Structures are given as structure tokens and as C-alpha cells.
Coordinates of C-alpha atoms and ligand atoms in Angstrom, one line a residue:
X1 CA -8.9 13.1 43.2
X2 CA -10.8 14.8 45.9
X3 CA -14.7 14.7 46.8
X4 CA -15.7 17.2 43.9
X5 CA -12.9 16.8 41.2
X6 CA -12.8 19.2 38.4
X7 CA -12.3 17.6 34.8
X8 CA -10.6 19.8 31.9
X9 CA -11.6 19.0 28.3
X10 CA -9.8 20.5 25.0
X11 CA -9.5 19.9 21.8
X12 CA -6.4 19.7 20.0
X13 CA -4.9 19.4 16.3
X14 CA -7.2 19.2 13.4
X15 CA -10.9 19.3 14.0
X16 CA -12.9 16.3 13.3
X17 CA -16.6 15.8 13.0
X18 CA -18.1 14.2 16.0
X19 CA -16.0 15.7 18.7
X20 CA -19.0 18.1 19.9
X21 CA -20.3 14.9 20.6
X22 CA -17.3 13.8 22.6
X23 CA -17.2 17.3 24.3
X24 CA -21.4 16.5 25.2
X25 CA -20.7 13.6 26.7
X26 CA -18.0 14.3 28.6
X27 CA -19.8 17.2 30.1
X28 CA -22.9 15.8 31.2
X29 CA -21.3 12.0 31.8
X30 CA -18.5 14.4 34.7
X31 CA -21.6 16.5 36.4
X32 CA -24.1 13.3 36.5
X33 CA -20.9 11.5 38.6
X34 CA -20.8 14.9 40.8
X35 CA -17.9 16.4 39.3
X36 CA -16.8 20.0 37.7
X37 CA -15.8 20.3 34.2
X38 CA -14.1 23.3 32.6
X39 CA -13.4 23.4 28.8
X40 CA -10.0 25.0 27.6
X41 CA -10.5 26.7 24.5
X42 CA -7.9 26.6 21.6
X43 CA -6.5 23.2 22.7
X44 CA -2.8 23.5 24.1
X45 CA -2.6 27.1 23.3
X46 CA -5.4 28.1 25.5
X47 CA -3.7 25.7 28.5
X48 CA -1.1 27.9 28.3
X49 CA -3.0 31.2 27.6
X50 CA -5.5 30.1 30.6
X51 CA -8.9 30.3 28.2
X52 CA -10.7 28.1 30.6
X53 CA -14.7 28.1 31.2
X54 CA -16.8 26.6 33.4
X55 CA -19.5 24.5 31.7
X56 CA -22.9 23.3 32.9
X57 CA -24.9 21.0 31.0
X58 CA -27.1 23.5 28.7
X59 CA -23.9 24.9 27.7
X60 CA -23.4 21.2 25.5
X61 CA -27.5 21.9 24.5
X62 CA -27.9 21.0 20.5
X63 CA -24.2 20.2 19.9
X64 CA -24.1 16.6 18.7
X65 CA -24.9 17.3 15.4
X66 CA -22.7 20.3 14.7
X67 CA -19.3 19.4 12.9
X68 CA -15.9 21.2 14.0
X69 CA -15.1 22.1 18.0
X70 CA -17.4 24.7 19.8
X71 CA -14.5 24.9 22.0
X72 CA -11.7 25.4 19.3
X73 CA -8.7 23.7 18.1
X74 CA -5.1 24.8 17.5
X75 CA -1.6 23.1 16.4
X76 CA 0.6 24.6 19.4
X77 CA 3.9 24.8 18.9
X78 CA 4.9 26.1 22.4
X79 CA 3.3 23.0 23.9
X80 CA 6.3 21.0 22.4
X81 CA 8.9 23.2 24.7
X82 CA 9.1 22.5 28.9
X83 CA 8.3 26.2 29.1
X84 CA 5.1 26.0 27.2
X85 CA 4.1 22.9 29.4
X86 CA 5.3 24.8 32.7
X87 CA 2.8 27.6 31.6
X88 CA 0.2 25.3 30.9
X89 CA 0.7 23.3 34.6
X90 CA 0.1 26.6 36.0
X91 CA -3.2 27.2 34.4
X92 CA -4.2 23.7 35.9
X93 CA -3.0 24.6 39.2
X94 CA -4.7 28.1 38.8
X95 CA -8.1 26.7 37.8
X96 CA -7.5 23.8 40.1
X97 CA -8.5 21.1 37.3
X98 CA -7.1 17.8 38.5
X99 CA -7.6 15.6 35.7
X100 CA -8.0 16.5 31.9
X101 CA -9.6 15.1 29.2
X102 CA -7.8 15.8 25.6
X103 CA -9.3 14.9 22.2
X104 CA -7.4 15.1 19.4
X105 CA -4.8 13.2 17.4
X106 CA -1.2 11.7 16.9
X107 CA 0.3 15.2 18.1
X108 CA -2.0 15.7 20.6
X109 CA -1.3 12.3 22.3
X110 CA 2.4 12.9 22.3
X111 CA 1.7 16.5 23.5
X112 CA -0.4 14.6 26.4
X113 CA 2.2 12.3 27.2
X114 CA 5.1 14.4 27.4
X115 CA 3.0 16.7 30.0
X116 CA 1.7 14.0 32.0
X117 CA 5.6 12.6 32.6
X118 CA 6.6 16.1 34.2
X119 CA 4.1 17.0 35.9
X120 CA 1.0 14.4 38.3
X121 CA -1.8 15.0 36.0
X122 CA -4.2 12.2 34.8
X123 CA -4.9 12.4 31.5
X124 CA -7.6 10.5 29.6
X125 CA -7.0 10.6 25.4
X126 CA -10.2 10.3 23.2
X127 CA -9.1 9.4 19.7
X128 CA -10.0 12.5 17.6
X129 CA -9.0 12.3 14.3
X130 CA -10.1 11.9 10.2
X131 CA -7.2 10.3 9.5
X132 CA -7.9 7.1 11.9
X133 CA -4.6 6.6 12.5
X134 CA -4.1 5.8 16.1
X135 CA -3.4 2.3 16.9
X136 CA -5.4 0.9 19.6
X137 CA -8.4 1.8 18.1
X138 CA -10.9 0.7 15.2
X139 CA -11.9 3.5 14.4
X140 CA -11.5 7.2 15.6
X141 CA -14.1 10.2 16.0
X142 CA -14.6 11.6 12.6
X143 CA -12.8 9.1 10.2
X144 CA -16.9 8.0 9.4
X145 CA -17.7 11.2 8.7
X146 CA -14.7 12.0 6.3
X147 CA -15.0 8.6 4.4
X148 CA -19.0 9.5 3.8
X149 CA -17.8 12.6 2.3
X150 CA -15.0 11.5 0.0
X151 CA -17.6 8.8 -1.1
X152 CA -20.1 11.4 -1.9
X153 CA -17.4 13.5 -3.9
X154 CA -16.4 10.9 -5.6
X155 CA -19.7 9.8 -6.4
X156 CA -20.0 13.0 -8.3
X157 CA -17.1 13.0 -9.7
X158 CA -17.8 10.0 -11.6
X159 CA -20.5 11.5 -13.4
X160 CA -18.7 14.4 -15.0
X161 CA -15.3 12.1 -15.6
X162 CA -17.7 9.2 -17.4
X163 CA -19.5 11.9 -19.4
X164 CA -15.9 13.2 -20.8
X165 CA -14.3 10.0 -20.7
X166 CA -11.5 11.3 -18.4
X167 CA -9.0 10.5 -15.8
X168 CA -9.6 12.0 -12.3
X169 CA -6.9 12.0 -10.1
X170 CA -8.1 13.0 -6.6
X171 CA -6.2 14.1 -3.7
X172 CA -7.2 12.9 -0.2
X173 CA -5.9 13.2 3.4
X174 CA -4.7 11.2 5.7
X175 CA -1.1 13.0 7.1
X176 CA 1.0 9.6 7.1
X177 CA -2.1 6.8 6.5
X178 CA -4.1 6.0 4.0
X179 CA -6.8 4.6 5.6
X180 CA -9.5 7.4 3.8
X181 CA -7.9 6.7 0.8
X182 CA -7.9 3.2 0.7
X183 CA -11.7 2.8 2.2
X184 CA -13.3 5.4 0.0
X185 CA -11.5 3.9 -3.7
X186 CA -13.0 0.9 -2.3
X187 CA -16.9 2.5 -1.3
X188 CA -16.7 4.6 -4.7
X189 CA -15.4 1.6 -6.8
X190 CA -12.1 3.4 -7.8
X191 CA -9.9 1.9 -10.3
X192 CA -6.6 2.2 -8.1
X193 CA -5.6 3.7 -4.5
X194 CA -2.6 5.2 -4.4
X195 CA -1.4 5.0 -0.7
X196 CA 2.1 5.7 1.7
X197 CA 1.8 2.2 3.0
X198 CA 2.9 0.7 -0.6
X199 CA 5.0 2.5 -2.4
X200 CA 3.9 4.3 -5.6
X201 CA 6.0 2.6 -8.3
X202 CA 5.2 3.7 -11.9
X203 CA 4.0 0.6 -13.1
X204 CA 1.3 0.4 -10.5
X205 CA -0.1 3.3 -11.9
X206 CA 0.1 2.2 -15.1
X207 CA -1.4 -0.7 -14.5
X208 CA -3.8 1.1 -12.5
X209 CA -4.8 3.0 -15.7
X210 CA -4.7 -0.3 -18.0
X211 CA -7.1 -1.9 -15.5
X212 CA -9.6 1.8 -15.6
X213 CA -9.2 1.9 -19.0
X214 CA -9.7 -1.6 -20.6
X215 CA -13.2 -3.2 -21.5
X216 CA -16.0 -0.5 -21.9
X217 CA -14.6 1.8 -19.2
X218 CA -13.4 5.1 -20.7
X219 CA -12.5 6.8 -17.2
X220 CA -11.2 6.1 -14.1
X221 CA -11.1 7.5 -10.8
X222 CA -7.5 7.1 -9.0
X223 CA -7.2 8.0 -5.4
X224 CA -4.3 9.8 -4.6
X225 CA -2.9 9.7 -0.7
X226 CA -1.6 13.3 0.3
X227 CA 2.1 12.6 1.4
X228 CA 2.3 8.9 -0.3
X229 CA 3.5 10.6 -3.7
X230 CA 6.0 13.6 -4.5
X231 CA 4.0 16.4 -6.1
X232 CA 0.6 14.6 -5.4
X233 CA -2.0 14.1 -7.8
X234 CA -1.0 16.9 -9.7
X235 CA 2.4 14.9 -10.4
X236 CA 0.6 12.0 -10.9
X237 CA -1.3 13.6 -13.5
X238 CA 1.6 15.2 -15.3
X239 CA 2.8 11.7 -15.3
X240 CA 0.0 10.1 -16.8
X241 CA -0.6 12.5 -19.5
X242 CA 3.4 12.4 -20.3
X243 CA 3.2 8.3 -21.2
X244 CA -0.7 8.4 -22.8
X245 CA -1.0 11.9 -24.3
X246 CA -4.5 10.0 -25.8
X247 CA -5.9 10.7 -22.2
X248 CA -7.1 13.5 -20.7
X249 CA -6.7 14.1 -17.1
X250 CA -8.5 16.3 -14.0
X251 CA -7.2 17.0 -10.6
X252 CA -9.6 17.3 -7.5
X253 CA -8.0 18.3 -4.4
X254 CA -10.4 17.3 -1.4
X255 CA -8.5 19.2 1.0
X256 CA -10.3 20.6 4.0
X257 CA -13.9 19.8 2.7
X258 CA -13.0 16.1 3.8
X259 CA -13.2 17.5 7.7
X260 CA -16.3 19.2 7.7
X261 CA -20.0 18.7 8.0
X262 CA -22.3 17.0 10.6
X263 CA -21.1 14.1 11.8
X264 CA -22.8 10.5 10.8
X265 CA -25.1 8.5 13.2
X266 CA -22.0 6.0 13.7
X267 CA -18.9 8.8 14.9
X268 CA -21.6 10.2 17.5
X269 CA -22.6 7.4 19.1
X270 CA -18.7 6.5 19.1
X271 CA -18.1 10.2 20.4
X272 CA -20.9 9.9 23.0
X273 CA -19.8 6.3 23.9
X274 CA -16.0 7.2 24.3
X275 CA -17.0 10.9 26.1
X276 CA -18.7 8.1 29.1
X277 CA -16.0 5.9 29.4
X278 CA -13.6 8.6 30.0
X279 CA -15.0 9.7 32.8
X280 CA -15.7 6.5 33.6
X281 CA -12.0 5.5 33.2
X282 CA -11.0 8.7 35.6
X283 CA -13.3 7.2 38.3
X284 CA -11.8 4.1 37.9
X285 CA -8.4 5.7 38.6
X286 CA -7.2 5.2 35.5
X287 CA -4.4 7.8 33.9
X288 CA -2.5 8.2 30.5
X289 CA -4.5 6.2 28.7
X290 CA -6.6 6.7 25.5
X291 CA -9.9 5.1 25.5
X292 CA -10.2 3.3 22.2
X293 CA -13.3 0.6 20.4
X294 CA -12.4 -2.8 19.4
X295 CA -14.9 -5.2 18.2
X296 CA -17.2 -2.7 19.9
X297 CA -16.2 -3.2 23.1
X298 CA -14.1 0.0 24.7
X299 CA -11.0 -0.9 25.8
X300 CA -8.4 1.6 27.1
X301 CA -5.1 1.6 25.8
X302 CA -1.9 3.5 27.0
X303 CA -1.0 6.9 25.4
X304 CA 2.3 5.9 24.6
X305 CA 1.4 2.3 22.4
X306 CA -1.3 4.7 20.4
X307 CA 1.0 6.9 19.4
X308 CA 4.4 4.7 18.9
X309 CA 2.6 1.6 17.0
X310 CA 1.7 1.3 13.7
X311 CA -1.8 0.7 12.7
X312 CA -2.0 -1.6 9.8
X313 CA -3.6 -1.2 6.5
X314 CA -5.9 -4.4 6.1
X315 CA -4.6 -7.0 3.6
X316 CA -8.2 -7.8 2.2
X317 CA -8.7 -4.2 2.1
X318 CA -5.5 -4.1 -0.3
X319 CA -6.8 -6.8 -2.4
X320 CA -10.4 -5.3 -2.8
X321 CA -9.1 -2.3 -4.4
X322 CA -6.4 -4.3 -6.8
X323 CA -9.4 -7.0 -7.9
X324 CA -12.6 -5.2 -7.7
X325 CA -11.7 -2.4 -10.1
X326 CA -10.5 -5.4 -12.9
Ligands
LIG1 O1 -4.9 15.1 10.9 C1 -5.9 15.6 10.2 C2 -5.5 16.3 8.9 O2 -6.7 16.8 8.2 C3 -4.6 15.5 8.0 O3 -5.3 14.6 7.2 C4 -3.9 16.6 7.2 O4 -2.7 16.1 6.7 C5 -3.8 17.7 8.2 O5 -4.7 17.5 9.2 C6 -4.0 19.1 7.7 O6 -3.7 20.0 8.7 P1 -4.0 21.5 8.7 O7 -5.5 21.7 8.8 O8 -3.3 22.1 9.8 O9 -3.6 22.0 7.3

């Protein structure tokens, strides 16, 4: 890099709470070590459109707290083609950004690594996601965020399923992991966790509504992973009510509630503490990496391990759920 380097920062793939904070950091961590930055809005998309501003620090003023991406998100499909990256190499050349700084996901790391094998760009990952997902990596910007919410709606949802003496099934997200699903049956005390990493036999769910319904209990909660079951918690539903007609079932779908909101005190000091070691890894020379936490130290990990290993549910975590609910 040369004596003034300019940074680029985007975000990519679904928004997660916390990555204003990220953004904040990034920003005012780049100027205080004398460089440029210049945020790409709409992610990949606005790489290749060339939606590129030049911030200062005021322009990250009374962000931390605000939930989603003042500087946009997008799924970009022409990012996936050589064209799309060829475009997007010329808006760096253009702008003359020599390093950039992505936050995002699984797809946006794979997006990241793909680019920087064609063309000599250092790229510095920060691990962007609810789904926490990314090996490397306790835990990812936003996942703390999403858990507290789940918890809370699940909080509430016991008190209308204990005053009717019913069956919720709720839906949460997660893409291929089921990390939120797992930790929240566990923070709400829910009777079973239905998750892609074991696979939804029929007896475990009814043994998972055995276990809810025997002693005084007469409702349960059952967590229900997005992808780890055809049909969702709707099927699940249909299924319980087909053995037990006696119970009566409700279906809440999270969906995109689970990735909004301010994020907590823990994912933006993460944010803020993985925004400074970015640039701090740049400085360092460092390229193609994603900066990740583990036993709170940050540790920087190659783009292509995060995205090609597979983090692994916890096996105490697994056993909490199955004895705790008993
Ligand atoms: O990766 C975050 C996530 O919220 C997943 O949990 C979910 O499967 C997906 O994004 C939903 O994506 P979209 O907002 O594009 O529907």
C-alpha cells in the first residue's frame, strides 16, 4: 500500500445487528492510522454499480446503536460471474481503493475469495452474520443480538401457550446451522430443539412432546430450525396434531424480526473490537483473511478455512436441551 492508502468497506448478505458498529470502527480506527476510507453501498452490487462515498468520521456519528447497515446490504448475484467481478475491479481501480474491508457472511466470504484470487486486492473479512455460522470464530456480529430476541419472543410465547395449554412450534433461522435454535431452546427452557445438525427423526419429536407434556406441564415450546425439517414447523405441526389429536398446536414463524433491533452491549464491542483489528491486520500486511474471537483473543483466520469448515454444534449444548427440558 502506499503512504495514504484508501480502505473500502461494504456490507454484504443479510444484515445483522452490530455491523454499524463494525462500519464505526473501521472508519475512525483507518483515518486515526492516516488512511482514506470510502464505503460501497449495496454490498457487491454497488462494487459493480460504483456507489462509492467518501466518509469522514462524523459521517459514523450516533451509529453504534442503530441495527441494520447505514451503508446497505444486497445478495448479488452478478458478483458470482468473472464479469460481475471484472466490473467490480474497475470500480476499485476507478476510486483507487487498495484494500477493502467486507462484512458479511458465508456468501460473502466466498464472494471475497473468489475476487481476491483474480485480481491483487487485500481483503480483510469481518464475520457478519445472525446465523454464527463461520468457523473460525466464536461468535459473529449479530448472533447476540438475534439469540436476545428469540429469547424474548419465546419468553412471551410461553405465557399465552401455558394459559391454553398448547403446543408452539416455532420457526427460527439459521440458513444451514442451528446454532440460534439450539442456544435460545436452551435460554427459554424449550422442551426440544429441532436442528439440521441431527436429524429430525419422528420419534424425537415424539419424545420431545412426551418429555413437554408429562408431569404438570400442559405445553411446550419446540424450536423448529428453518431448513432442518421439510415443510418447517408448519409440518411439524401437522404431524403432531395427526398422532395426538388431544393437543392443540400454534405455529410462530420468527422470520426477519430475529435480524432487527439495536444491537446488545456484547456484538458492539465485538463489532468495534473486530472493525480495529482489521485495520490493524491491513497494516500489518495481512490479506484474505477474516478476523475472528476466540477465547477473547482476536485471531485472524484465512477466508477460505471460514467458509469450507464446519463449525460444530457443542455436545453439552446438545445434552442441555435433551436433559434440562425432562
Ligand atoms: O444469513 C442470515 C439469514 O437471516 C438466514 O438465517 C436466513 O436463512 C437468510 O438470511 C434469509 O435471507 P433473506 O433475508 O434474503 O430472505
Amino acid at each position: 500500500m502506499d503512504k495514504t492508502p484508501t480502505i473500502g468497506v461494504l456490507t454484504s448478505g443479510g444484515d445483522a445487528p452490530g455491523m454499524n458498529a463494525a462500519i464505526r470502527a473501521v472508519t475512525r480506527e483507518a483515518i486515526c492510522n492516516g488512511m482514506k476510507v470510502k464505503a460501497i453501498y449495496h454490498g457487491y452490487q454497488g462494487l459493480i454499480d460504483g456507489e462509492v462515498k467518501e466518509f469522514q468520521t462524523q459521517d459514523v456519528s450516533g451509529i453504534i446503536q442503530r441495527g441494520g447497515t447505514i451503508i446497505k446490504s444486497a445478495r448479488c448475484a452478478e458478483f458470482q460471474t468473472p464479469e460481475g467481478r471484472k466490473k467490480a475491479y474497475k470500480t476499485l481501480q476507478r476510486e483507487k481503493i487498495d484494500a477493502l474491508i467486507v462484512i458479511g457472511g458465508d456468501g460473502t466470504f466466498t464472494g471475497a475469495r473468489n475476487f481476491s484470487m483474480e485480481y491483487d486486492i487485500p481483503i480483510i473479512g469481518l464475520p457478519g452474520t445472525i446465523d454464527n455460522d463461520l468457523w473460525g470464530t466464536d461468535a459473529t456480529i449479530g448472533y447476540d443480538t438475534a439469540l436476545n430476541t428469540i429469547t424474548d419472543c419465546i419468553d412471551k410465547l410461553r405465557d399465552t401457550g401455558a394459559s391454553h395449554d398448547r403446543i408452539f412450534l416455532v420457526e427460527v433461522m439459521g440458513r444451514d446451522a442451528g446454532f440460534l435454535t439450539l442456544n435460545a431452546a436452551i435460554a427459554g427452557g424449550c422442551e426440544a430443539a429441532i436442528i439440521p445438525e441431527r436429524a429430525p427423526v419422528p420419534e424425537q419429536i415424539e419424545e420431545a412432546i412426551k418429555r413437554g407434556q408429562r408431569k404438570s406441564k400442559n405445553s411446550s415450546i419446540i424450536l423448529v430450525q428453518e431448513h432442518a425439517f421439510e415443510g418447517g414447523a408448519n409440518k411439524v405441526a401437522q404431524l403432531i396434531e395427526q398422532v395426538h389429536p388431544e393437543y392443540s398446536t400454534r405455529v410462530t414463524v420468527l422470520g426477519h424480526l430475529q435480524r432487527g433491533g439495536s444491537p446488545t452491549a456484547s456484538d458492539r464491542i465485538l463489532a468495534s473490537r473486530m472493525g480495529v483489528a482489521a485495520i490493524q491486520a491491513l497494516l500489518d500486511g495481512q490479506r484474505n483473511v477474516m478476523v475472528g474471537i476466540q477465547n477473547d483473543e482476536i485471531t485472524l483466520v484465512p477466508l477460505n478455512k471460514a467458509i469450507q469448515q464446519k463449525k460444530d454444534i457443542k455436545e453439552d449444548s446438545w445434552h442441555a436441551i435433551a436433559t434440562l427440558s425432562l
